[in-house]
mmCIF file of C-alpha atoms in Angstrom:
data_model
loop_
_atom_site.group_PDB
_atom_site.id
_atom_site.type_symbol
_atom_site.label_atom_id
_atom_site.label_comp_id
_atom_site.label_asym_id
_atom_site.label_seq_id
_atom_site.Cartn_x
_atom_site.Cartn_y
_atom_site.Cartn_z
ATOM 1 C CA MET E 1 0.000 0.000 0.000
ATOM 2 C CA ASN E 2 1.263 3.430 -0.917
ATOM 3 C CA SER E 3 0.705 6.171 1.664
ATOM 4 C CA ASN E 4 1.738 8.850 -0.872
ATOM 5 C CA ASN E 5 4.299 10.276 1.581
ATOM 6 C CA GLN E 6 7.916 10.914 0.674
ATOM 7 C CA SER E 7 10.312 8.285 1.977
ATOM 8 C CA PRO E 8 11.930 9.543 5.214
ATOM 9 C CA ASN E 9 15.674 9.828 5.587
ATOM 10 C CA THR E 10 17.530 7.602 8.055
ATOM 11 C CA PHE E 11 17.183 9.955 11.031
ATOM 12 C CA ASN E 12 13.484 10.617 10.398
ATOM 13 C CA LEU E 13 12.957 6.889 9.969
ATOM 14 C CA PHE E 14 14.512 6.358 13.404
ATOM 15 C CA LEU E 15 12.202 8.970 14.943
ATOM 16 C CA LEU E 16 9.121 7.472 13.274
ATOM 17 C CA ARG E 17 10.006 4.037 14.608
ATOM 18 C CA ILE E 18 10.549 5.442 18.117
ATOM 19 C CA TYR E 19 7.177 7.161 17.871
ATOM 20 C CA LEU E 20 5.598 3.850 16.838
ATOM 21 C CA ILE E 21 7.117 2.123 19.877
ATOM 22 C CA TYR E 22 5.805 4.904 22.125
ATOM 23 C CA ALA E 23 2.321 4.657 20.548
ATOM 24 C CA GLY E 24 2.369 0.886 21.007
ATOM 25 C CA PHE E 25 3.376 1.326 24.651
ATOM 26 C CA MET E 26 0.542 3.826 25.257
ATOM 27 C CA PHE E 27 -1.903 1.508 23.516
ATOM 28 C CA THR E 28 -0.920 -1.372 25.779
ATOM 29 C CA ILE E 29 -0.907 0.651 29.016
ATOM 30 C CA THR E 30 -4.281 2.309 28.412
ATOM 31 C CA PHE E 31 -5.767 -1.010 27.313
ATOM 32 C CA LEU E 32 -4.571 -2.730 30.493
ATOM 33 C CA LEU E 33 -5.883 0.111 32.672
ATOM 34 C CA GLY E 34 -9.337 -0.330 31.181
ATOM 35 C CA THR E 35 -9.301 -4.122 31.455
ATOM 36 C CA PRO E 36 -10.665 -4.307 35.061
ATOM 37 C CA VAL E 37 -13.804 -2.420 34.022
ATOM 38 C CA VAL E 38 -14.168 -4.644 30.966
ATOM 39 C CA LEU E 39 -13.855 -7.725 33.181
ATOM 40 C CA LEU E 40 -16.523 -6.258 35.469
ATOM 41 C CA ALA E 41 -18.786 -5.888 32.439
ATOM 42 C CA LEU E 42 -18.062 -9.526 31.628
ATOM 43 C CA ILE E 43 -18.989 -10.666 35.152
ATOM 44 C CA LEU E 44 -22.154 -8.555 35.190
ATOM 45 C CA LYS E 45 -22.984 -9.596 31.597
ATOM 46 C CA TYR E 46 -23.417 -5.911 30.795
ATOM 47 C CA ASP E 47 -21.789 -5.491 27.391
ATOM 48 C CA LYS E 48 -22.690 -1.811 27.078
ATOM 49 C CA LEU E 49 -20.327 -0.926 29.952
ATOM 50 C CA ALA E 50 -17.380 -2.378 28.030
ATOM 51 C CA LEU E 51 -18.432 -0.571 24.847
ATOM 52 C CA VAL E 52 -18.670 2.763 26.680
ATOM 53 C CA VAL E 53 -15.189 2.213 28.177
ATOM 54 C CA ASN E 54 -13.932 1.585 24.655
ATOM 55 C CA HIS E 55 -15.373 4.968 23.600
ATOM 56 C CA TYR E 56 -13.475 6.922 26.259
ATOM 57 C CA TRP E 57 -10.355 4.804 25.808
ATOM 58 C CA ALA E 58 -10.061 6.041 22.215
ATOM 59 C CA TYR E 59 -10.010 9.691 23.291
ATOM 60 C CA VAL E 60 -7.419 9.001 26.023
ATOM 61 C CA PHE E 61 -5.156 7.018 23.709
ATOM 62 C CA PHE E 62 -5.084 9.600 20.914
ATOM 63 C CA PHE E 63 -4.525 12.409 23.425
ATOM 64 C CA LEU E 64 -1.527 10.595 24.934
ATOM 65 C CA VAL E 65 0.086 9.988 21.558
ATOM 66 C CA GLY E 66 -0.368 13.640 20.604
ATOM 67 C CA ILE E 67 -2.834 13.200 17.747
ATOM 68 C CA ARG E 68 -5.582 15.804 17.632
ATOM 69 C CA LEU E 69 -8.992 14.488 16.650
ATOM 70 C CA GLU E 70 -11.228 16.663 14.519
ATOM 71 C CA VAL E 71 -14.695 15.112 14.464
ATOM 72 C CA THR E 72 -17.249 16.689 12.126
ATOM 73 C CA LYS E 73 -20.899 15.673 12.506
ATOM 74 C CA GLN E 74 -22.990 16.602 9.480
ATOM 75 C CA SER E 75 -26.184 15.978 11.420
ATOM 76 C CA LYS E 76 -27.182 14.920 14.910
ATOM 77 C CA VAL E 77 -26.719 11.259 15.770
ATOM 78 C CA GLU E 78 -29.212 10.344 18.493
ATOM 79 C CA LYS E 79 -27.442 8.608 21.373
ATOM 80 C CA LYS E 80 -30.451 6.419 22.129
ATOM 81 C CA SER E 81 -30.909 5.308 18.526
ATOM 82 C CA THR E 82 -29.390 2.324 16.721
ATOM 83 C CA TYR E 83 -27.114 2.694 13.693
ATOM 84 C CA ILE E 84 -24.828 0.832 11.329
ATOM 85 C CA PHE E 85 -21.594 2.823 10.960
ATOM 86 C CA CYS E 86 -19.715 2.192 7.694
ATOM 87 C CA ALA E 87 -16.238 3.652 7.178
ATOM 88 C CA ASN E 88 -13.392 3.395 4.692
ATOM 89 C CA HIS E 89 -10.572 1.111 5.859
ATOM 90 C CA PHE E 90 -6.954 1.856 4.901
ATOM 91 C CA SER E 91 -5.138 1.398 8.231
ATOM 92 C CA PHE E 92 -5.180 -0.770 11.362
ATOM 93 C CA LEU E 93 -5.571 2.530 13.219
ATOM 94 C CA ASP E 94 -9.160 2.672 11.934
ATOM 95 C CA ILE E 95 -10.149 0.090 14.557
ATOM 96 C CA ALA E 96 -8.773 2.321 17.325
ATOM 97 C CA ILE E 97 -10.431 5.493 16.026
ATOM 98 C CA MET E 98 -13.977 4.229 15.387
ATOM 99 C CA PRO E 99 -14.944 4.084 19.097
ATOM 100 C CA VAL E 100 -15.107 7.911 19.054
ATOM 101 C CA MET E 101 -18.524 7.478 17.410
ATOM 102 C CA PRO E 102 -21.167 9.083 19.670
ATOM 103 C CA VAL E 103 -23.037 5.782 20.103
ATOM 104 C CA PRO E 104 -21.581 2.594 21.672
ATOM 105 C CA PHE E 105 -21.406 -0.233 19.133
ATOM 106 C CA LYS E 106 -20.168 -3.707 18.385
ATOM 107 C CA PHE E 107 -17.587 -4.271 15.655
ATOM 108 C CA VAL E 108 -18.148 -6.853 12.962
ATOM 109 C CA GLY E 109 -14.530 -7.806 12.249
ATOM 110 C CA LYS E 110 -12.259 -10.523 10.951
ATOM 111 C CA VAL E 111 -11.770 -13.578 13.141
ATOM 112 C CA SER E 112 -7.994 -13.014 12.925
ATOM 113 C CA ILE E 113 -8.354 -10.166 15.454
ATOM 114 C CA ALA E 114 -9.421 -12.772 18.025
ATOM 115 C CA LYS E 115 -5.940 -14.321 17.795
ATOM 116 C CA VAL E 116 -4.243 -11.245 19.311
ATOM 117 C CA PRO E 117 -3.213 -12.064 22.939
ATOM 118 C CA LEU E 118 -5.665 -10.738 25.573
ATOM 119 C CA MET E 119 -7.188 -8.061 23.318
ATOM 120 C CA GLY E 120 -8.356 -10.768 20.924
ATOM 121 C CA ALA E 121 -10.207 -12.648 23.659
ATOM 122 C CA ILE E 122 -11.968 -9.458 24.773
ATOM 123 C CA PHE E 123 -12.761 -8.515 21.177
ATOM 124 C CA LYS E 124 -14.304 -11.918 20.506
ATOM 125 C CA ARG E 125 -16.416 -11.711 23.666
ATOM 126 C CA PHE E 126 -17.898 -8.259 23.117
ATOM 127 C CA HIS E 127 -17.890 -7.971 19.327
ATOM 128 C CA ILE E 128 -18.833 -10.140 16.325
ATOM 129 C CA THR E 129 -16.137 -11.977 14.384
ATOM 130 C CA VAL E 130 -16.326 -13.448 10.897
ATOM 131 C CA ASP E 131 -14.215 -15.897 8.907
ATOM 132 C CA ARG E 132 -14.872 -14.661 5.365
ATOM 133 C CA ALA E 133 -13.397 -17.826 3.884
ATOM 134 C CA LYS E 134 -16.287 -19.892 5.264
ATOM 135 C CA LEU E 135 -19.777 -19.415 3.839
ATOM 136 C CA ARG E 136 -21.461 -20.881 6.931
ATOM 137 C CA ASP E 137 -19.504 -18.520 9.202
ATOM 138 C CA ARG E 138 -20.442 -15.517 7.071
ATOM 139 C CA TYR E 139 -24.114 -16.458 7.340
ATOM 140 C CA ALA E 140 -23.864 -16.981 11.113
ATOM 141 C CA THR E 141 -22.175 -13.570 11.461
ATOM 142 C CA TYR E 142 -24.944 -11.953 9.425
ATOM 143 C CA LYS E 143 -27.587 -13.457 11.721
ATOM 144 C CA LYS E 144 -25.687 -12.291 14.817
ATOM 145 C CA GLY E 145 -25.556 -8.796 13.340
ATOM 146 C CA ILE E 146 -29.315 -8.814 12.735
ATOM 147 C CA GLU E 147 -29.934 -9.998 16.302
ATOM 148 C CA ALA E 148 -27.682 -7.245 17.697
ATOM 149 C CA LEU E 149 -29.503 -4.553 15.713
ATOM 150 C CA LYS E 150 -32.898 -5.857 16.805
ATOM 151 C CA SER E 151 -31.607 -5.690 20.392
ATOM 152 C CA ASN E 152 -30.890 -1.963 19.855
ATOM 153 C CA CYS E 153 -27.118 -2.451 19.649
ATOM 154 C CA SER E 154 -25.354 -0.417 16.960
ATOM 155 C CA LEU E 155 -22.715 -1.963 14.692
ATOM 156 C CA THR E 156 -19.557 -0.796 12.956
ATOM 157 C CA ILE E 157 -18.662 -2.580 9.727
ATOM 158 C CA PHE E 158 -15.880 -1.783 7.264
ATOM 159 C CA PRO E 159 -17.773 -2.425 3.995
ATOM 160 C CA GLU E 160 -14.600 -3.010 1.965
ATOM 161 C CA GLY E 161 -14.175 -6.223 3.958
ATOM 162 C CA GLY E 162 -10.680 -5.384 5.235
ATOM 163 C CA ILE E 163 -7.685 -3.297 4.217
ATOM 164 C CA ARG E 164 -7.811 -4.005 0.500
ATOM 165 C CA SER E 165 -7.019 -0.784 -1.327
ATOM 166 C CA ALA E 166 -3.643 -0.612 -3.093
ATOM 167 C CA ASN E 167 -4.132 3.066 -3.881
ATOM 168 C CA PRO E 168 -5.605 5.035 -0.956
ATOM 169 C CA PRO E 169 -7.559 7.247 -0.711
ATOM 170 C CA GLN E 170 -9.338 5.303 -3.482
ATOM 171 C CA MET E 171 -11.620 2.681 -1.963
ATOM 172 C CA GLU E 172 -12.286 -0.836 -3.169
ATOM 173 C CA SER E 173 -15.743 -2.280 -3.869
ATOM 174 C CA PHE E 174 -18.157 -2.777 -0.954
ATOM 175 C CA LYS E 175 -19.499 -6.024 0.470
ATOM 176 C CA GLU E 176 -23.276 -6.416 0.704
ATOM 177 C CA GLY E 177 -23.570 -7.352 4.409
ATOM 178 C CA PRO E 178 -24.169 -3.998 6.139
ATOM 179 C CA PHE E 179 -26.578 -2.850 3.428
ATOM 180 C CA ARG E 180 -28.629 -6.033 3.629
ATOM 181 C CA MET E 181 -28.735 -5.655 7.420
ATOM 182 C CA ALA E 182 -29.959 -2.060 7.123
ATOM 183 C CA ILE E 183 -32.737 -2.973 4.667
ATOM 184 C CA GLU E 184 -33.840 -6.029 6.664
ATOM 185 C CA THR E 185 -33.980 -4.231 10.030
ATOM 186 C CA GLY E 186 -34.780 -0.669 8.960
ATOM 187 C CA VAL E 187 -31.774 0.609 10.935
ATOM 188 C CA SER E 188 -30.207 3.798 9.549
ATOM 189 C CA LEU E 189 -26.746 3.475 8.006
ATOM 190 C CA VAL E 190 -24.184 6.183 8.755
ATOM 191 C CA PRO E 191 -21.293 6.693 6.299
ATOM 192 C CA VAL E 192 -18.044 7.671 8.053
ATOM 193 C CA THR E 193 -14.961 9.164 6.399
ATOM 194 C CA LEU E 194 -11.572 8.506 8.035
ATOM 195 C CA ALA E 195 -9.391 10.957 6.152
ATOM 196 C CA ASP E 196 -5.923 10.631 7.674
ATOM 197 C CA ASN E 197 -5.201 7.268 9.307
ATOM 198 C CA TRP E 198 -3.525 5.983 6.154
ATOM 199 C CA HIS E 199 -0.993 8.829 6.541
ATOM 200 C CA ILE E 200 -0.506 8.344 10.285
ATOM 201 C CA PHE E 201 -0.104 4.555 10.298
ATOM 202 C CA PRO E 202 0.002 3.268 6.702
ATOM 203 C CA ASP E 203 -0.407 -0.398 5.919
ATOM 204 C CA ASP E 204 2.782 -0.541 3.856
ATOM 205 C CA GLY E 205 4.928 -2.887 5.933
ATOM 206 C CA GLN E 206 7.371 -0.126 6.961
ATOM 207 C CA PHE E 207 5.944 0.363 10.477
ATOM 208 C CA PHE E 208 5.874 4.162 10.526
ATOM 209 C CA PHE E 209 3.728 6.209 12.905
ATOM 210 C CA ARG E 210 3.358 9.890 12.062
ATOM 211 C CA ARG E 211 1.953 12.711 14.178
ATOM 212 C CA LYS E 212 -0.823 14.332 12.165
ATOM 213 C CA LYS E 213 -4.279 15.750 12.775
ATOM 214 C CA CYS E 214 -6.908 13.027 12.408
ATOM 215 C CA ARG E 215 -10.099 14.140 10.662
ATOM 216 C CA ILE E 216 -13.282 12.083 11.004
ATOM 217 C CA VAL E 217 -16.502 13.001 9.222
ATOM 218 C CA ILE E 218 -19.741 11.434 10.463
ATOM 219 C CA HIS E 219 -22.149 11.868 7.585
ATOM 220 C CA GLU E 220 -25.905 12.177 7.753
ATOM 221 C CA PRO E 221 -27.673 8.883 8.576
ATOM 222 C CA ILE E 222 -29.325 7.231 5.575
ATOM 223 C CA ASP E 223 -32.828 5.814 5.925
ATOM 224 C CA PRO E 224 -32.737 2.405 4.213
ATOM 225 C CA SER E 225 -36.494 2.377 3.553
ATOM 226 C CA LYS E 226 -35.966 3.954 0.115
ATOM 227 C CA TYR E 227 -33.960 0.901 -0.951
ATOM 228 C CA THR E 228 -34.917 -2.730 -1.456
ATOM 229 C CA MET E 229 -32.945 -5.936 -1.933
ATOM 230 C CA GLU E 230 -33.410 -5.363 -5.672
ATOM 231 C CA THR E 231 -31.702 -1.954 -5.426
ATOM 232 C CA LEU E 232 -28.968 -3.154 -3.071
ATOM 233 C CA LYS E 233 -26.166 -2.212 -5.484
ATOM 234 C CA GLU E 234 -27.544 1.312 -5.716
ATOM 235 C CA PHE E 235 -27.467 1.553 -1.901
ATOM 236 C CA GLN E 236 -23.836 0.401 -1.849
ATOM 237 C CA GLU E 237 -22.793 2.844 -4.555
ATOM 238 C CA ASP E 238 -24.603 5.784 -2.956
ATOM 239 C CA VAL E 239 -22.773 5.235 0.354
ATOM 240 C CA LYS E 240 -19.440 4.664 -1.366
ATOM 241 C CA LYS E 241 -19.880 7.896 -3.342
ATOM 242 C CA ILE E 242 -20.502 9.901 -0.151
ATOM 243 C CA ILE E 243 -17.341 8.606 1.543
ATOM 244 C CA GLN E 244 -15.175 8.720 -1.580
ATOM 245 C CA GLN E 245 -16.070 12.320 -2.396
ATOM 246 C CA GLU E 246 -15.135 13.384 1.140
ATOM 247 C CA LEU E 247 -11.882 11.404 1.015
ATOM 248 C CA SER E 248 -10.952 13.085 -2.268
ATOM 249 C CA ARG E 249 -11.858 16.548 -0.944
ATOM 250 C CA LEU E 250 -9.914 16.210 2.308
ATOM 251 C CA ASN E 251 -6.876 14.674 0.606
ATOM 252 C CA SER E 252 -6.766 16.991 -2.403
#
């Protein structure tokens, strides 16, 4: 993946790697500090407590690593309502930034995340994992997502199905899952633009971490009632167009 940044010289490379180590240390420390509350939520079987902790953790983490968050809300997102948040996905940092959404939610993410020590076990317990290579698992994940939405629990889904783009900020095609869920349940879908994570922590194998303002745009919720399963592709393209236009504008 190309982050479209000039290659750093040796000294800058050293500093970027040191910054990455520091960010990793802060990630681990803040995660461990929040673990007792998450375990309490596990004991009480009160998932929302863990999801709320995750929300505040995101703000603490980005503050400690010196990255300023600029969150733009194009319309009011009701805290007591249920939504499906759909964002572009160019960086592993996207998973850390999405909890700043104003509504607690469950991720629908790859089963590989569950293999990460400690964090993976917590992720698997409180969120929904999917093995995209298995048709039966994809179907089971879809049903779990529907059940969560009907239980008034919001979801976050990366509709590209992972970090797939070889040319950010150009997105890849969208998977159908979140759009089918929205139509079936009537839950509003909220497009989200993550403009800068691919600059801050690019998925290019070089392990750089850059200090840069992080802009997040929470677009107006879309009522799925104007779409049907027959116009599913139109729904996908409309949402992709909203996010892509904002990505192009903010990265021009």
